[in-house]
CSV table of C-alpha atoms in Angstrom, one decimal:
chain,number,residue,atom,x,y,z
Z,1,MET,CA,11.2,-12.4,-10.3
Z,2,ALA,CA,13.0,-9.2,-11.2
Z,3,PRO,CA,14.3,-7.3,-8.1
Z,4,ARG,CA,12.1,-4.4,-9.0
Z,5,GLN,CA,8.9,-6.5,-8.7
Z,6,VAL,CA,9.6,-7.5,-5.1
Z,7,LEU,CA,8.3,-4.2,-3.8
Z,8,LEU,CA,6.6,-2.5,-6.7
Z,9,LYS,CA,3.6,-4.9,-7.0
Z,10,SER,CA,1.3,-2.0,-7.9
Z,11,ALA,CA,2.0,0.3,-10.8
Z,12,ARG,CA,5.4,2.1,-10.5
Z,13,VAL,CA,5.7,5.7,-9.6
Z,14,CYS,CA,7.9,7.4,-12.3
Z,15,LEU,CA,10.1,10.4,-11.6
Z,16,VAL,CA,9.3,13.6,-13.3
Z,17,ALA,CA,11.0,13.7,-16.7
Z,18,VAL,CA,13.3,16.7,-17.5
Z,19,LEU,CA,11.3,19.2,-19.5
Z,20,ALA,CA,12.7,21.4,-22.2
Z,21,LEU,CA,12.7,24.4,-19.8
Z,22,GLY,CA,16.1,24.3,-18.2
Z,23,CYS,CA,18.9,26.6,-19.2
Z,24,GLY,CA,21.0,24.0,-21.0
Z,25,VAL,CA,18.1,22.6,-23.0
Z,26,ALA,CA,16.8,26.1,-23.8
Z,27,ALA,CA,20.3,27.0,-25.1
Z,28,GLY,CA,20.4,23.9,-27.2
Z,29,GLN,CA,17.0,24.6,-28.7
Z,30,ALA,CA,18.0,28.2,-29.4
Z,31,GLY,CA,21.0,26.9,-31.3
Z,32,ARG,CA,19.0,24.4,-33.3
Z,33,ALA,CA,16.4,27.1,-34.0
Z,34,ALA,CA,19.2,29.4,-35.3
Z,35,ALA,CA,20.2,26.6,-37.6
Z,36,GLY,CA,16.6,26.3,-38.9
Z,37,ARG,CA,15.8,23.1,-37.0
Z,38,VAL,CA,13.4,22.7,-34.1
Z,39,ALA,CA,13.1,19.3,-32.3
Z,40,LEU,CA,10.3,18.3,-29.9
Z,41,VAL,CA,12.0,17.1,-26.7
Z,42,ASP,CA,8.9,16.3,-24.6
Z,43,ARG,CA,5.4,17.5,-24.1
Z,44,ILE,CA,2.8,17.7,-21.3
Z,45,VAL,CA,0.0,15.2,-21.3
Z,46,ALA,CA,-1.7,16.2,-18.0
Z,47,VAL,CA,-1.4,18.9,-15.4
Z,48,VAL,CA,-2.1,17.8,-11.8
Z,49,ASN,CA,-2.6,20.8,-9.6
Z,50,SER,CA,0.8,22.6,-9.9
Z,51,GLU,CA,2.7,19.7,-11.5
Z,52,VAL,CA,2.9,18.1,-14.9
Z,53,ILE,CA,3.0,14.6,-16.3
Z,54,THR,CA,4.9,14.3,-19.6
Z,55,GLN,CA,4.6,12.1,-22.6
Z,56,TYR,CA,8.1,10.7,-21.7
Z,57,GLU,CA,6.9,9.6,-18.3
Z,58,LEU,CA,3.7,8.1,-19.7
Z,59,SER,CA,5.6,6.2,-22.4
Z,60,ASP,CA,8.1,4.9,-19.9
Z,61,ARG,CA,5.2,3.7,-17.7
Z,62,VAL,CA,3.5,2.0,-20.7
Z,63,SER,CA,6.7,0.2,-21.6
Z,64,SER,CA,7.1,-1.1,-18.1
Z,65,ALA,CA,3.5,-2.2,-17.9
Z,66,LEU,CA,3.8,-4.1,-21.2
Z,67,ARG,CA,6.9,-5.9,-19.9
Z,68,GLU,CA,5.1,-6.8,-16.7
Z,69,LEU,CA,2.0,-8.1,-18.6
Z,70,ARG,CA,4.2,-10.2,-20.9
Z,71,GLN,CA,6.0,-11.7,-17.9
Z,72,ARG,CA,2.7,-12.7,-16.4
Z,73,GLY,CA,1.4,-14.1,-19.7
Z,74,THR,CA,-1.5,-11.7,-19.7
Z,75,PRO,CA,-2.7,-10.4,-23.1
Z,76,PRO,CA,-2.3,-6.6,-23.0
Z,77,PRO,CA,-5.2,-4.3,-23.8
Z,78,SER,CA,-4.9,-1.9,-26.7
Z,79,ARG,CA,-2.1,0.7,-26.3
Z,80,GLU,CA,-4.7,3.5,-26.2
Z,81,GLU,CA,-6.6,1.8,-23.4
Z,82,LEU,CA,-3.4,1.0,-21.5
Z,83,GLN,CA,-2.3,4.7,-21.7
Z,84,ARG,CA,-5.7,5.8,-20.4
Z,85,GLN,CA,-5.5,3.5,-17.5
Z,86,LEU,CA,-1.9,4.3,-16.6
Z,87,LEU,CA,-2.3,8.1,-17.0
Z,88,GLU,CA,-5.2,8.0,-14.5
Z,89,ARG,CA,-3.1,5.9,-12.1
Z,90,MET,CA,-0.2,8.3,-12.4
Z,91,ILE,CA,-2.6,11.2,-11.6
Z,92,MET,CA,-3.8,9.3,-8.5
Z,93,GLU,CA,-0.2,8.7,-7.4
Z,94,ARG,CA,0.8,12.4,-8.0
Z,95,VAL,CA,-2.2,13.7,-6.1
Z,96,GLN,CA,-1.4,11.5,-3.1
Z,97,LEU,CA,2.3,12.4,-3.1
Z,98,GLN,CA,1.4,16.1,-3.3
Z,99,PHE,CA,-0.9,15.8,-0.4
Z,100,ALA,CA,1.8,13.9,1.6
Z,101,ARG,CA,4.3,16.8,0.9
Z,102,GLU,CA,1.8,19.4,1.8
Z,103,THR,CA,1.1,17.7,5.2
Z,104,GLY,CA,4.7,17.1,6.1
Z,105,LEU,CA,5.0,13.4,5.4
Z,106,GLN,CA,8.5,12.5,4.5
Z,107,ILE,CA,10.7,9.4,4.3
Z,108,ASP,CA,14.3,10.1,5.3
Z,109,ASP,CA,17.3,8.4,3.7
Z,110,LEU,CA,17.9,6.2,6.8
Z,111,GLN,CA,14.4,4.6,6.5
Z,112,LEU,CA,14.8,4.3,2.8
Z,113,ASP,CA,18.2,2.6,3.0
Z,114,ALA,CA,16.8,0.1,5.6
Z,115,THR,CA,13.9,-0.8,3.3
Z,116,ILE,CA,16.1,-1.3,0.2
Z,117,GLY,CA,18.4,-3.4,2.4
Z,118,ARG,CA,15.5,-5.6,3.3
Z,119,ILE,CA,14.5,-5.9,-0.4
Z,120,ALA,CA,18.1,-7.0,-1.3
Z,121,GLU,CA,18.1,-9.4,1.6
Z,122,SER,CA,14.7,-10.9,0.4
Z,123,ASN,CA,16.4,-11.5,-2.9
Z,124,ARG,CA,19.3,-13.2,-1.1
Z,125,MET,CA,21.8,-10.6,-2.2
Z,126,ALA,CA,24.1,-8.1,-0.6
Z,127,LEU,CA,23.2,-4.5,-1.4
Z,128,ALA,CA,26.1,-4.2,-3.9
Z,129,GLN,CA,25.0,-7.3,-5.7
Z,130,PHE,CA,21.4,-6.1,-5.8
Z,131,ARG,CA,22.5,-2.8,-7.3
Z,132,LEU,CA,24.4,-4.6,-10.0
Z,133,ALA,CA,21.4,-6.8,-10.7
Z,134,LEU,CA,19.2,-3.7,-11.2
Z,135,GLU,CA,21.7,-2.1,-13.5
Z,136,ARG,CA,21.9,-5.3,-15.6
Z,137,ASP,CA,18.1,-5.1,-16.0
Z,138,GLY,CA,18.5,-1.5,-17.3
Z,139,ILE,CA,17.2,0.0,-14.0
Z,140,SER,CA,18.9,3.1,-12.6
Z,141,PHE,CA,19.5,2.5,-8.9
Z,142,ASP,CA,18.8,6.2,-8.1
Z,143,LYS,CA,15.5,6.0,-9.9
Z,144,PHE,CA,14.7,2.7,-8.1
Z,145,ARG,CA,15.4,4.4,-4.8
Z,146,GLU,CA,13.0,7.2,-5.5
Z,147,GLU,CA,10.3,4.7,-6.6
Z,148,VAL,CA,10.7,2.8,-3.4
Z,149,ARG,CA,10.6,6.1,-1.4
Z,150,ALA,CA,7.3,7.0,-3.2
Z,151,GLU,CA,5.8,3.6,-2.4
Z,152,ILE,CA,6.7,3.9,1.3
Z,153,VAL,CA,5.1,7.4,1.3
Z,154,LEU,CA,1.9,6.1,-0.2
Z,155,SER,CA,1.8,3.3,2.4
Z,156,ARG,CA,2.4,5.6,5.3
Z,157,LEU,CA,-0.2,8.1,3.9
Z,158,ARG,CA,-2.8,5.4,3.9
Z,159,GLU,CA,-2.0,4.5,7.5
Z,160,ARG,CA,-2.1,8.1,8.7
Z,161,GLU,CA,-5.2,9.2,6.8
Z,162,VAL,CA,-7.3,6.0,6.9
Z,163,ASP,CA,-6.1,3.1,9.0
Z,164,ASN,CA,-5.2,5.1,12.1
Z,165,LYS,CA,-8.6,6.8,12.1
Z,166,ILE,CA,-10.7,3.7,12.1
Z,167,THR,CA,-12.6,2.8,15.3
Z,168,VAL,CA,-14.4,-0.4,16.1
Z,169,ALA,CA,-17.2,-0.3,18.8
Z,170,GLU,CA,-17.7,-3.1,21.2
Z,171,SER,CA,-21.2,-3.5,19.9
Z,172,GLU,CA,-19.8,-4.1,16.4
Z,173,ILE,CA,-17.6,-6.9,17.8
Z,174,ASP,CA,-20.5,-8.5,19.6
Z,175,ASN,CA,-22.5,-8.5,16.4
Z,176,PHE,CA,-19.6,-9.8,14.4
Z,177,ILE,CA,-19.0,-12.7,16.7
Z,178,SER,CA,-22.7,-13.5,16.7
Z,179,GLN,CA,-22.8,-13.5,12.9
Z,180,GLN,CA,-19.7,-15.8,12.8
Z,181,ARG,CA,-21.4,-18.2,15.1
Z,182,ASN,CA,-24.4,-18.4,12.8
Z,183,ALA,CA,-22.4,-18.7,9.6
Z,184,GLY,CA,-21.8,-22.2,8.4
Z,185,ASP,CA,-18.1,-21.7,7.8
Z,186,PRO,CA,-17.0,-18.3,9.2
Z,187,SER,CA,-13.3,-18.8,8.4
Z,188,ALA,CA,-13.8,-19.9,4.8
Z,189,GLU,CA,-11.3,-18.3,2.4
Z,190,PHE,CA,-11.8,-17.1,-1.1
Z,191,ASN,CA,-9.3,-16.6,-3.9
Z,192,LEU,CA,-10.6,-13.6,-5.7
Z,193,ALA,CA,-10.0,-11.3,-8.6
Z,194,HIS,CA,-11.9,-8.0,-9.2
Z,195,ILE,CA,-12.6,-5.1,-11.5
Z,196,LEU,CA,-13.4,-1.6,-10.2
Z,197,VAL,CA,-14.9,1.0,-12.4
Z,198,ARG,CA,-14.5,4.1,-10.3
Z,199,VAL,CA,-17.3,6.7,-10.0
Z,200,PRO,CA,-16.6,10.3,-9.0
Z,201,GLU,CA,-18.1,11.7,-5.8
Z,202,GLN,CA,-21.4,13.5,-6.5
Z,203,ALA,CA,-21.3,12.1,-10.0
Z,204,ARG,CA,-23.8,13.5,-12.5
Z,205,PRO,CA,-26.5,11.1,-13.9
Z,206,GLU,CA,-24.7,11.0,-17.2
Z,207,GLN,CA,-21.4,10.1,-15.5
Z,208,LEU,CA,-23.1,7.3,-13.6
Z,209,ALA,CA,-24.6,6.0,-16.8
Z,210,GLN,CA,-21.3,6.2,-18.6
Z,211,GLN,CA,-19.4,4.2,-15.9
Z,212,ARG,CA,-22.2,1.7,-15.5
Z,213,ALA,CA,-22.1,1.1,-19.3
Z,214,ARG,CA,-18.3,0.6,-19.0
Z,215,ALA,CA,-18.9,-2.1,-16.3
Z,216,GLU,CA,-21.6,-3.7,-18.4
Z,217,GLU,CA,-19.2,-3.8,-21.3
Z,218,ALA,CA,-16.6,-5.6,-19.2
Z,219,VAL,CA,-19.2,-8.1,-18.0
Z,220,LYS,CA,-20.3,-8.7,-21.7
Z,221,ARG,CA,-16.7,-9.5,-22.7
Z,222,LEU,CA,-16.3,-11.9,-19.8
Z,223,ALA,CA,-19.5,-13.6,-20.7
Z,224,ALA,CA,-18.1,-14.0,-24.2
Z,225,GLY,CA,-15.1,-15.9,-22.8
Z,226,ALA,CA,-12.5,-13.1,-22.5
Z,227,ASP,CA,-9.6,-13.6,-20.1
Z,228,PHE,CA,-10.5,-12.0,-16.8
Z,229,ALA,CA,-6.9,-10.6,-16.3
Z,230,GLN,CA,-7.0,-9.0,-19.7
Z,231,VAL,CA,-10.4,-7.4,-19.0
Z,232,ALA,CA,-9.2,-6.2,-15.7
Z,233,ALA,CA,-6.1,-4.6,-17.3
Z,234,THR,CA,-8.4,-2.9,-19.8
Z,235,TYR,CA,-11.3,-1.7,-17.7
Z,236,SER,CA,-10.3,-1.7,-14.0
Z,237,ASP,CA,-9.4,1.5,-12.2
Z,238,ALA,CA,-8.0,-0.3,-9.2
Z,239,SER,CA,-4.3,-0.3,-8.5
Z,240,ASP,CA,-4.0,-4.0,-9.1
Z,241,ALA,CA,-5.5,-3.8,-12.6
Z,242,LEU,CA,-2.2,-4.8,-14.3
Z,243,GLN,CA,-2.0,-7.8,-12.0
Z,244,GLY,CA,-5.3,-9.1,-13.4
Z,245,GLY,CA,-7.2,-7.6,-10.5
Z,246,ASP,CA,-5.8,-10.4,-8.3
Z,247,LEU,CA,-6.9,-10.0,-4.6
Z,248,GLY,CA,-5.4,-13.3,-3.6
Z,249,TRP,CA,-6.8,-15.4,-0.7
Z,250,ARG,CA,-9.0,-13.5,1.6
Z,251,ALA,CA,-10.8,-14.9,4.7
Z,252,GLN,CA,-14.6,-14.2,4.6
Z,253,ASP,CA,-14.4,-12.0,7.6
Z,254,ARG,CA,-11.7,-9.8,6.0
Z,255,LEU,CA,-13.9,-9.0,2.9
Z,256,PRO,CA,-16.0,-5.9,2.6
Z,257,GLU,CA,-19.6,-6.9,3.4
Z,258,LEU,CA,-20.6,-6.2,-0.2
Z,259,PHE,CA,-18.0,-8.7,-1.4
Z,260,ALA,CA,-18.7,-11.3,1.3
Z,261,GLY,CA,-22.4,-11.3,0.6
Z,262,ALA,CA,-21.8,-12.0,-3.1
Z,263,VAL,CA,-18.9,-14.6,-3.0
Z,264,THR,CA,-20.6,-16.9,-0.5
Z,265,LYS,CA,-23.3,-17.6,-3.1
Z,266,MET,CA,-20.9,-18.1,-6.0
Z,267,ASN,CA,-19.4,-21.2,-7.5
Z,268,LYS,CA,-15.7,-21.7,-8.3
Z,269,GLY,CA,-14.9,-19.9,-11.6
Z,270,GLU,CA,-18.1,-17.8,-11.5
Z,271,VAL,CA,-18.2,-14.1,-12.2
Z,272,SER,CA,-20.5,-11.9,-10.1
Z,273,ASP,CA,-23.2,-9.5,-11.2
Z,274,ILE,CA,-22.2,-5.8,-11.1
Z,275,LEU,CA,-21.9,-4.6,-7.5
Z,276,ARG,CA,-22.4,-1.0,-6.5
Z,277,SER,CA,-20.4,0.7,-3.7
Z,278,PRO,CA,-19.6,4.3,-2.9
Z,279,ALA,CA,-16.4,3.9,-4.8
Z,280,GLY,CA,-18.0,2.7,-8.0
Z,281,TYR,CA,-19.0,-0.5,-9.8
Z,282,HIS,CA,-17.3,-3.9,-8.9
Z,283,ILE,CA,-17.1,-7.2,-10.7
Z,284,LEU,CA,-15.8,-10.2,-8.8
Z,285,LYS,CA,-14.4,-13.6,-10.0
Z,286,LEU,CA,-14.2,-16.5,-7.6
Z,287,ILE,CA,-11.1,-18.3,-8.6
Z,288,ASP,CA,-11.2,-20.9,-5.7
Z,289,ARG,CA,-12.4,-21.4,-2.2
Z,290,ARG,CA,-11.3,-23.4,0.8
Z,291,GLY,CA,-12.9,-24.2,4.1
Z,292,ALA,CA,-11.7,-24.0,7.7
Z,293,GLY,CA,-11.6,-26.9,10.2
Z,294,ALA,CA,-8.0,-26.6,11.2
Z,295,PRO,CA,-7.0,-24.4,14.2
Z,296,TYR,CA,-6.4,-20.8,13.2
Z,297,MET,CA,-2.6,-20.4,13.7
Z,298,VAL,CA,-1.1,-16.9,14.1
Z,299,GLU,CA,2.4,-15.6,14.7
Z,300,GLN,CA,3.1,-14.2,18.2
Z,301,ASN,CA,6.0,-12.0,19.1
Z,302,HIS,CA,7.4,-11.6,22.6
Z,303,VAL,CA,8.4,-7.9,22.5
Z,304,ARG,CA,9.9,-5.3,24.8
Z,305,HIS,CA,10.6,-1.6,24.1
Z,306,ILE,CA,11.8,1.7,25.4
Z,307,LEU,CA,9.5,4.7,24.6
Z,308,VAL,CA,10.6,8.4,24.6
Z,309,ARG,CA,7.7,10.7,24.1
Z,310,THR,CA,8.0,14.0,22.3
Z,311,SER,CA,6.5,17.3,23.7
Z,312,GLU,CA,7.1,21.0,23.7
Z,313,VAL,CA,10.2,20.4,25.7
Z,314,VAL,CA,11.5,17.2,23.9
Z,315,SER,CA,11.7,17.6,20.1
Z,316,GLN,CA,11.6,14.8,17.6
Z,317,ASP,CA,15.3,15.0,17.0
Z,318,GLU,CA,16.1,15.0,20.7
Z,319,ALA,CA,14.0,11.9,21.3
Z,320,ARG,CA,15.6,10.0,18.4
Z,321,HIS,CA,19.1,11.0,19.4
Z,322,LYS,CA,18.4,9.8,23.0
Z,323,LEU,CA,17.3,6.4,21.7
Z,324,GLU,CA,20.3,6.2,19.3
Z,325,ALA,CA,22.6,6.7,22.3
Z,326,LEU,CA,20.7,4.0,24.4
Z,327,ARG,CA,20.8,1.6,21.5
Z,328,GLU,CA,24.6,2.0,21.2
Z,329,ARG,CA,24.9,1.2,24.9
Z,330,ILE,CA,22.7,-1.9,24.6
Z,331,VAL,CA,24.7,-3.1,21.6
Z,332,ASN,CA,27.9,-2.7,23.6
Z,333,GLY,CA,26.5,-4.8,26.5
Z,334,ALA,CA,24.2,-2.7,28.6
Z,335,ASP,CA,21.0,-4.4,29.9
Z,336,PHE,CA,17.9,-3.5,27.8
Z,337,GLY,CA,15.6,-4.1,30.7
Z,338,GLU,CA,17.5,-1.9,33.1
Z,339,LEU,CA,17.7,0.9,30.6
Z,340,ALA,CA,14.0,0.6,29.9
Z,341,ARG,CA,13.2,0.9,33.7
Z,342,LEU,CA,15.3,4.0,33.9
Z,343,ASN,CA,14.3,5.7,30.6
Z,344,SER,CA,11.1,4.4,29.1
Z,345,GLU,CA,8.0,6.7,29.4
Z,346,ASP,CA,5.5,3.8,29.2
Z,347,GLY,CA,3.6,1.7,31.7
Z,348,SER,CA,5.8,-1.3,30.8
Z,349,ALA,CA,8.9,0.5,32.2
Z,350,THR,CA,8.5,-1.3,35.6
Z,351,ARG,CA,8.7,-4.6,33.7
Z,352,GLY,CA,11.8,-3.6,31.8
Z,353,GLY,CA,9.7,-2.6,28.8
Z,354,ASP,CA,8.2,-6.1,28.5
Z,355,LEU,CA,5.0,-6.0,26.5
Z,356,GLY,CA,4.5,-9.8,26.6
Z,357,TRP,CA,3.3,-11.9,23.7
Z,358,ILE,CA,1.8,-9.7,21.0
Z,359,TYR,CA,-0.7,-10.9,18.4
Z,360,PRO,CA,-1.1,-9.4,14.9
Z,361,GLY,CA,-3.0,-6.1,15.1
Z,362,ASP,CA,-2.3,-5.5,18.8
Z,363,THR,CA,-0.1,-2.5,18.1
Z,364,VAL,CA,-0.1,0.4,15.6
Z,365,PRO,CA,1.1,-0.4,12.1
Z,366,GLU,CA,4.5,1.3,12.4
Z,367,PHE,CA,5.4,-0.5,15.6
Z,368,GLU,CA,4.2,-3.9,14.2
Z,369,ARG,CA,6.1,-3.5,11.0
Z,370,ALA,CA,9.3,-2.7,12.8
Z,371,PHE,CA,9.3,-5.7,15.1
Z,372,LYS,CA,8.2,-8.1,12.3
Z,373,ASP,CA,11.4,-7.1,10.4
Z,374,LEU,CA,13.6,-8.0,13.4
Z,375,LYS,CA,15.2,-11.3,14.2
Z,376,PRO,CA,14.9,-12.5,17.8
Z,377,LYS,CA,17.4,-10.6,20.1
Z,378,ASP,CA,18.0,-7.8,17.5
Z,379,ILE,CA,17.5,-4.2,18.5
Z,380,SER,CA,15.6,-1.9,16.1
Z,381,GLN,CA,16.7,1.5,15.1
Z,382,PRO,CA,14.6,4.3,16.6
Z,383,VAL,CA,11.0,3.9,15.4
Z,384,ARG,CA,8.5,6.7,15.3
Z,385,THR,CA,4.8,6.2,16.0
Z,386,GLN,CA,2.0,8.5,17.2
Z,387,PHE,CA,3.1,7.8,20.8
Z,388,GLY,CA,6.7,8.9,20.3
Z,389,TRP,CA,10.0,7.1,19.5
Z,390,HIS,CA,10.7,3.5,20.4
Z,391,LEU,CA,13.6,1.1,20.6
Z,392,ILE,CA,12.2,-2.4,20.1
Z,393,GLN,CA,13.5,-5.9,20.7
Z,394,VAL,CA,11.9,-9.2,19.9
Z,395,LEU,CA,12.8,-11.7,22.6
Z,396,GLU,CA,11.0,-14.8,21.1
Z,397,ARG,CA,8.7,-15.7,18.2
Z,398,ARG,CA,6.2,-18.5,18.0
Z,399,THR,CA,3.2,-19.7,16.1
Z,400,ALA,CA,0.1,-20.4,18.3
Z,401,ASP,CA,-3.5,-21.3,18.0
Z,402,ALA,CA,-5.7,-18.2,18.4
Z,403,SER,CA,-7.5,-19.4,21.5
Z,404,SER,CA,-11.0,-18.5,22.6
Z,405,GLU,CA,-10.0,-15.5,24.7
Z,406,ARG,CA,-8.5,-13.9,21.6
Z,407,LYS,CA,-11.8,-14.0,19.6
Z,408,ARG,CA,-12.6,-10.4,20.4
Z,409,LEU,CA,-9.2,-9.2,19.3
Z,410,GLU,CA,-9.4,-11.2,16.1
Z,411,ALA,CA,-12.9,-9.8,15.5
Z,412,ARG,CA,-11.7,-6.3,16.0
Z,413,LYS,CA,-8.8,-6.8,13.5
Z,414,ALA,CA,-11.2,-8.3,11.0
Z,415,LEU,CA,-13.6,-5.4,11.3
Z,416,ARG,CA,-10.7,-2.9,11.0
Z,417,ASP,CA,-9.4,-4.6,7.9
Z,418,ARG,CA,-12.9,-4.5,6.3
Z,419,LYS,CA,-13.4,-0.9,7.2
Z,420,SER,CA,-9.9,0.0,6.0
Z,421,ASP,CA,-10.5,-1.3,2.5
Z,422,GLU,CA,-13.8,0.5,2.2
Z,423,SER,CA,-12.6,3.8,3.7
Z,424,TYR,CA,-9.4,3.8,1.6
Z,425,GLN,CA,-11.4,3.7,-1.6
Z,426,GLU,CA,-13.7,6.4,-0.5
Z,427,TRP,CA,-10.7,8.6,0.7
Z,428,LEU,CA,-9.0,8.1,-2.7
Z,429,ARG,CA,-12.1,9.1,-4.5
Z,430,GLN,CA,-12.5,12.3,-2.5
Z,431,LEU,CA,-8.8,13.2,-2.9
Z,432,ARG,CA,-9.1,12.7,-6.7
Z,433,ASP,CA,-12.2,14.8,-6.9
Z,434,ARG,CA,-10.6,17.7,-5.1
Z,435,ALA,CA,-7.6,17.8,-7.4
Z,436,TRP,CA,-7.4,20.1,-10.4
Z,437,VAL,CA,-6.6,18.0,-13.4
Z,438,GLU,CA,-6.2,19.2,-17.0
Z,439,PHE,CA,-5.7,16.6,-19.8
Z,440,ARG,CA,-3.7,17.5,-22.8
Z,441,THR,CA,-3.8,14.3,-24.7
Z,442,GLU,CA,-6.1,15.3,-27.6
Z,443,ASP,CA,-3.2,15.2,-30.1
Z,444,ARG,CA,-1.6,12.1,-28.8
């Protein structure tokens, strides 16, 4: 797998191409005009709020998508259809990145360098080797960095605007556990692919009819024997369209209720009827299914931390610098537990910062992501969450059976995951509908 594909599984975020508006370009054009020649350098294909998407960017994205489809062995849709799909995806990305900037969400170079280091490590390369590998593939390292930065921003944006706002009531957990008990195989898993034809919020009847017809056309092609991955690449508005709409293996309790209700009645290889949700029209394909029976094993981490909270008195920079100084002392031999007792502003301080064994989903996403990237005994760099800044250490790691007393926590996580998928699609739709978009592709 090319290094670029390790992180950029969804469609890549292109940097804004240089328009023919700069002083140097303008001067060059003036010179050519004087000589009686005018050359088209680039043109705008869409305006998204205050930013533009150029033909150069779109063409670059199309070329990348075609390479990816060829590597997957997926027959590509027509170039016109692929351009339409990718332009809409670029608009969605641009709208989200604009919203992130407007609301102060940024990824600093330290976080970015750490992520790229992990990508290189996952490819079993040193950073210098990884950079050379990218350049051999014709990928600018600086451009790759910015693509990675954008991917991180989009991930953090989803966490902040959707995941961290989801609540699960105790009554919902009671109902969920009761439903699991009555289900024949509650932990059955399904390997799924899907197509989403998105519908705007408060869509007019003619828009609904148009999108419904588009979904029906996709179903008709599938019924005629067309490859699902190619149909997804042609018709789906989901971010995984170029991956054939592949959702991978999903436990039944992690699926949206709409999907779960459909796939439990489907046979392997079957394609669903058109399903309607607030986000639009969905078509599912059940690639495979497997049952439970074996114990449900999960990874546990024995974690401790030091927390410094921010306030009107303690700024973000001051909290981070304090933890950087504490980390340096620990690396040079100071006792983590003792420093936690003296400095941590958390209830675990009296235990030396010990949080005990943590299951997936027990902590906020930023904290969990940080300790999952650590090797046992390693000390994290300062990590920011909604509670403040943390230093984190994983003492031990193990895989254990999710025992009966964990059922409620597992149920809570399953419900959060289910709500997250549904809420994210709705949030994206609302964000897109609020954006001002002008297409300039008529003469393409």
